Coordinates of C-alpha atoms in Angstrom, one line a residue:
X1 CA 32.8 -1.0 -31.2
X2 CA 33.0 -1.7 -27.5
X3 CA 30.0 0.6 -26.9
X4 CA 28.0 -1.3 -29.5
X5 CA 28.8 -4.7 -27.9
X6 CA 27.8 -3.3 -24.5
X7 CA 24.5 -2.0 -25.8
X8 CA 23.6 -5.3 -27.5
X9 CA 24.5 -7.2 -24.4
X10 CA 22.4 -4.9 -22.2
X11 CA 19.4 -5.4 -24.6
X12 CA 19.8 -9.1 -24.5
X13 CA 19.9 -9.1 -20.7
X14 CA 16.8 -7.0 -20.7
X15 CA 14.9 -9.2 -23.2
X16 CA 16.0 -12.4 -21.3
X17 CA 14.9 -11.0 -18.0
X18 CA 11.6 -9.8 -19.6
X19 CA 10.9 -13.3 -20.9
X20 CA 11.7 -14.9 -17.5
X21 CA 9.5 -12.4 -15.6
X22 CA 6.7 -12.9 -18.1
X23 CA 6.7 -16.7 -17.5
X24 CA 6.6 -16.1 -13.7
X25 CA 3.8 -13.6 -14.0
X26 CA 1.7 -15.9 -16.2
X27 CA 2.0 -18.6 -13.5
X28 CA 1.0 -16.0 -10.8
X29 CA -2.0 -14.7 -12.8
X30 CA -3.9 -18.0 -12.8
X31 CA -4.2 -17.9 -9.0
X32 CA -4.4 -14.2 -8.2
X33 CA -6.5 -12.4 -10.9
X34 CA -10.1 -13.5 -10.8
X35 CA -13.0 -12.0 -12.8
X36 CA -16.4 -11.6 -11.2
X37 CA -19.5 -11.3 -13.3
X38 CA -22.3 -12.6 -11.0
X39 CA -24.2 -10.3 -8.7
X40 CA -24.7 -12.1 -5.3
X41 CA -26.2 -10.9 -2.1
X42 CA -23.9 -8.9 0.1
X43 CA -26.4 -8.3 2.9
X44 CA -30.1 -8.7 3.7
X45 CA -32.0 -7.4 6.7
X46 CA -35.5 -6.2 7.7
X47 CA -36.9 -2.9 8.8
X48 CA -40.4 -2.9 10.1
X49 CA -42.4 -4.6 7.3
X50 CA -39.7 -4.4 4.7
X51 CA -37.0 -6.7 3.5
X52 CA -33.9 -4.9 2.2
X53 CA -31.4 -6.8 0.0
X54 CA -28.1 -5.5 -1.6
X55 CA -26.2 -7.4 -4.3
X56 CA -22.7 -6.8 -5.7
X57 CA -20.2 -8.6 -7.8
X58 CA -19.1 -11.8 -6.0
X59 CA -21.4 -10.9 -3.1
X60 CA -18.7 -8.6 -1.6
X61 CA -18.0 -5.0 -1.1
X62 CA -14.4 -4.2 -1.9
X63 CA -12.1 -1.2 -1.4
X64 CA -12.4 0.8 -4.6
X65 CA -15.3 0.9 -7.1
X66 CA -18.4 -1.2 -6.5
X67 CA -21.6 -1.4 -8.6
X68 CA -24.5 -2.7 -6.5
X69 CA -28.2 -3.5 -6.8
X70 CA -30.7 -2.9 -4.1
X71 CA -34.2 -4.3 -3.6
X72 CA -36.9 -3.5 -1.1
X73 CA -39.8 -5.8 -0.6
X74 CA -43.0 -5.2 1.5
X75 CA -43.2 -8.4 3.6
X76 CA -46.9 -8.0 4.1
X77 CA -47.8 -7.7 0.4
X78 CA -44.8 -9.5 -1.1
X79 CA -44.5 -6.5 -3.5
X80 CA -41.3 -4.7 -4.4
X81 CA -41.0 -1.0 -4.0
X82 CA -40.7 0.6 -7.4
X83 CA -41.9 4.2 -6.9
X84 CA -39.8 5.2 -3.9
X85 CA -37.0 7.7 -3.8
X86 CA -34.1 5.8 -2.1
X87 CA -31.0 7.5 -0.7
X88 CA -27.8 5.6 0.0
X89 CA -25.0 7.0 2.2
X90 CA -22.0 5.0 3.3
X91 CA -20.0 6.4 6.3
X92 CA -16.8 5.2 7.7
X93 CA -15.9 5.8 11.4
X94 CA -12.4 5.4 12.8
X95 CA -11.2 4.6 16.4
X96 CA -11.2 8.4 17.2
X97 CA -14.9 8.7 16.2
X98 CA -14.1 10.7 13.1
X99 CA -16.5 10.1 10.2
X100 CA -15.8 10.1 6.4
X101 CA -17.2 8.7 3.3
X102 CA -16.3 8.1 -0.3
X103 CA -17.7 8.8 -3.8
X104 CA -21.2 7.2 -4.1
X105 CA -24.6 7.7 -5.8
X106 CA -26.8 9.2 -3.2
X107 CA -30.1 9.0 -5.1
X108 CA -30.4 5.5 -6.5
X109 CA -31.7 4.8 -10.0
X110 CA -34.6 2.4 -10.6
X111 CA -34.2 -0.3 -13.2
X112 CA -37.8 -1.1 -14.3
X113 CA -36.8 -4.0 -16.5
X114 CA -35.1 -6.0 -13.8
X115 CA -36.9 -4.4 -10.8
X116 CA -34.0 -3.1 -8.7
X117 CA -32.4 0.1 -7.7
X118 CA -28.8 0.6 -8.9
X119 CA -25.9 2.6 -7.5
X120 CA -22.2 2.7 -7.0
X121 CA -19.9 3.3 -4.0
X122 CA -16.1 3.9 -4.0
X123 CA -15.0 2.6 -0.6
X124 CA -11.7 4.4 0.3
X125 CA -10.6 1.8 2.8
X126 CA -11.4 -1.7 4.0
X127 CA -13.0 -2.5 7.3
X128 CA -10.6 -3.1 10.2
X129 CA -10.7 -3.4 14.0
X130 CA -10.2 0.3 14.2
X131 CA -12.4 1.5 11.2
X132 CA -15.8 0.3 10.3
X133 CA -18.4 1.1 7.6
X134 CA -22.2 1.7 8.0
X135 CA -24.9 2.3 5.4
X136 CA -27.6 4.9 6.0
X137 CA -30.6 4.4 3.8
X138 CA -34.0 6.1 3.5
X139 CA -37.1 5.2 1.4
X140 CA -40.7 6.2 1.2
X141 CA -43.8 4.0 1.0
X142 CA -47.4 5.0 1.4
X143 CA -46.3 8.6 2.2
X144 CA -44.2 7.4 5.1
X145 CA -40.4 7.8 5.2
X146 CA -38.3 5.1 6.8
X147 CA -34.6 5.4 7.7
X148 CA -32.3 2.5 8.1
X149 CA -28.7 2.1 9.2
X150 CA -26.8 -1.2 8.8
X151 CA -23.2 -2.2 9.4
X152 CA -21.3 -3.6 6.4
X153 CA -17.9 -5.2 5.8
X154 CA -15.6 -3.8 3.1
X155 CA -12.9 -6.3 2.1
X156 CA -9.4 -5.5 0.8
X157 CA -9.2 -5.4 -3.0
X158 CA -6.8 -8.2 -4.0
X159 CA -7.1 -7.5 -7.7
X160 CA -4.5 -4.8 -8.5
X161 CA -6.3 -4.1 -11.8
X162 CA -9.1 -2.5 -9.7
X163 CA -6.8 -0.2 -7.6
X164 CA -7.7 3.4 -6.8
X165 CA -6.0 6.5 -5.7
X166 CA -6.9 9.9 -4.0
X167 CA -5.1 13.2 -4.1
X168 CA -5.4 16.9 -3.8
X169 CA -5.2 18.7 -7.2
X170 CA -3.5 22.0 -8.0
X171 CA -6.9 23.6 -7.7
X172 CA -7.1 22.6 -4.1
X173 CA -9.9 20.1 -4.7
X174 CA -9.8 16.5 -3.4
X175 CA -10.0 13.9 -6.2
X176 CA -10.5 10.2 -6.4
X177 CA -9.7 7.9 -9.4
X178 CA -11.0 4.3 -9.2
X179 CA -10.3 1.7 -11.9
X180 CA -13.4 -0.2 -13.0
X181 CA -12.3 -2.4 -15.9
X182 CA -10.7 -4.6 -17.1
X183 CA -10.7 -7.0 -14.2
X184 CA -8.4 -9.3 -16.0
X185 CA -6.5 -7.7 -18.9
X186 CA -5.3 -9.5 -22.0
X187 CA -2.1 -9.1 -24.0
X188 CA -3.8 -6.8 -26.4
X189 CA -5.5 -3.4 -26.6
X190 CA -7.8 -3.3 -23.5
X191 CA -10.7 -0.9 -22.8
X192 CA -9.6 0.9 -19.7
X193 CA -12.5 2.3 -17.6
X194 CA -12.2 4.5 -14.5
X195 CA -14.4 6.6 -12.3
X196 CA -13.2 10.2 -11.5
X197 CA -14.8 12.0 -8.6
X198 CA -14.3 15.1 -6.4
X199 CA -15.4 15.9 -2.9
X200 CA -17.9 18.7 -2.4
X201 CA -16.9 20.7 0.8
X202 CA -20.1 21.6 2.7
X203 CA -21.2 25.2 2.8
X204 CA -23.1 24.9 6.0
X205 CA -22.5 23.5 9.5
X206 CA -23.5 19.9 10.0
X207 CA -27.1 19.2 10.9
X208 CA -28.3 16.1 12.6
X209 CA -26.1 13.1 11.9
X210 CA -25.9 11.7 9.3
X211 CA -26.1 14.9 7.3
X212 CA -25.6 14.0 3.6
X213 CA -24.4 17.5 2.7
X214 CA -21.3 16.8 4.8
X215 CA -20.5 13.7 2.7
X216 CA -21.2 14.8 -0.9
X217 CA -19.3 13.9 -4.0
X218 CA -19.6 14.6 -7.7
X219 CA -18.6 12.8 -10.9
X220 CA -15.9 15.0 -12.5
X221 CA -17.3 16.3 -15.8
X222 CA -15.5 16.7 -19.1
X223 CA -11.9 16.2 -18.0
X224 CA -9.3 14.1 -19.8
X225 CA -7.1 11.5 -18.1
X226 CA -3.9 11.5 -20.1
X227 CA -2.4 8.0 -20.1
X228 CA 1.2 6.7 -20.4
X229 CA 1.5 3.0 -19.4
X230 CA 4.9 1.6 -18.6
X231 CA 6.7 -1.4 -17.0
X232 CA 8.9 0.3 -14.3
X233 CA 10.8 -2.7 -13.1
X234 CA 14.6 -2.5 -13.8
X235 CA 14.4 -5.7 -15.9
X236 CA 11.7 -4.2 -18.1
X237 CA 13.7 -1.0 -19.0
X238 CA 10.7 1.4 -18.5
X239 CA 9.2 0.3 -21.9
X240 CA 5.8 1.3 -22.9
X241 CA 3.5 0.4 -25.8
X242 CA 1.8 1.9 -28.9
X243 CA -1.8 2.7 -29.6
X244 CA -2.9 3.8 -26.2
X245 CA -5.8 6.3 -25.9
X246 CA -6.4 8.8 -23.2
X247 CA -9.6 8.5 -21.1
X248 CA -12.6 10.7 -21.7
X249 CA -16.0 10.8 -20.1
X250 CA -18.9 8.9 -21.7
X251 CA -22.7 9.1 -21.1
X252 CA -22.6 6.8 -18.0
X253 CA -20.3 9.3 -16.3
X254 CA -17.3 6.9 -16.4
X255 CA -14.1 7.6 -18.3
X256 CA -13.0 5.3 -21.1
X257 CA -9.7 4.8 -23.0
X258 CA -7.4 2.2 -24.4
X259 CA -4.4 0.6 -22.8
X260 CA -2.2 -1.7 -24.8
X261 CA -0.5 -4.4 -22.7
X262 CA 2.2 -6.1 -24.7
X263 CA 3.0 -8.7 -22.0
X264 CA 2.0 -9.8 -18.6
X265 CA 3.7 -8.4 -15.5
X266 CA 3.9 -5.2 -13.4
X267 CA 2.6 -2.1 -15.2
X268 CA 2.2 1.4 -14.0
X269 CA -0.5 3.6 -15.4
X270 CA 1.1 7.0 -15.4
X271 CA -1.6 9.7 -15.5
X272 CA -2.0 13.4 -15.9
X273 CA -5.5 14.8 -15.1
X274 CA -6.4 17.6 -17.4
X275 CA -9.4 19.9 -16.9
X276 CA -11.7 21.2 -19.6
X277 CA -9.5 24.2 -20.0
X278 CA -6.4 22.2 -20.8
X279 CA -4.8 22.7 -17.4
X280 CA -3.0 19.9 -15.7
X281 CA -4.6 19.3 -12.2
X282 CA -2.2 16.6 -11.2
X283 CA 0.5 14.4 -12.7
X284 CA 3.8 14.8 -14.5
X285 CA 5.2 13.4 -17.8
X286 CA 7.6 10.5 -17.4
X287 CA 10.7 9.8 -19.3
X288 CA 10.4 7.7 -22.5
X289 CA 14.1 6.6 -22.3
X290 CA 14.8 2.9 -22.4
X291 CA 16.6 2.2 -19.1
X292 CA 17.6 -1.5 -18.6
X293 CA 18.7 -2.2 -15.1
X294 CA 17.2 1.0 -13.7
X295 CA 13.7 1.4 -12.2
X296 CA 11.5 3.7 -14.3
X297 CA 10.3 6.9 -12.8
X298 CA 6.6 7.2 -12.1
X299 CA 4.3 10.2 -12.7
X300 CA 3.2 12.3 -9.8
X301 CA -0.2 10.6 -10.4
X302 CA -0.2 6.9 -11.1
X303 CA -1.8 3.5 -10.3
X304 CA 0.1 0.3 -10.3
X305 CA -1.5 -2.9 -11.8
X306 CA -0.5 -6.5 -12.2
X307 CA -1.9 -9.2 -14.5

């Protein structure tokens, strides 16, 4: 009988704490989590007779996944380039002079309907006093190739729903997972979107800098990102939710699944990355036990979010 009373009391404490935390998080969400839908200019500069403009959501490059739109206009003719092959290479340099990059679309795609070149970049760190980012672009017009380099600023990502992680898999490959959507989840089933990428180690010695072969990445194809979302805080008891769906790759190269958030607050997206042969590349299963007062254990592979 005493055990039953203790269990009921523990559950009541957990539910009460959950309700209080939920109220606190609802107050916090209105000031922290912001959705950005408008593409605004991040940077604009000239090279010879060409004006180059890049737009991104909120007019900002953030750490993590970024869609962007690039336009090149011939200043003399006031015509946009629409037949050029444009390459895009972001490179980060730290205080020691070491160079690195992040997943990106190297050969940009042309959108003929809206007259811009589209691409994406996953910036693995924000700009600091000791680490900076520079874009290296190339394009061709009238059989002449132009190369451009331009400093850019990458801001810290304040929206935890767009967090990212990087790791080395059991196959020895370097992987990157970057959350793309939702920016602002709802208490409901949400479509969860992520990009999954791997670094392509160069097979040859570096040529003249910047050699794109030294900074090459690929979209991971036909894997499955197994999902187990949980609230790990002690007051939440490590509880999860029903009707979640693992993430699988769709035609645009991104991975789509369903995450069911039953309340606002801190959630951990526990992952296991499974290759096309059913092998787990990274990640561990987490306990399903209800543990009021005890912090829930996270998978070996996870991303924390907050809404």
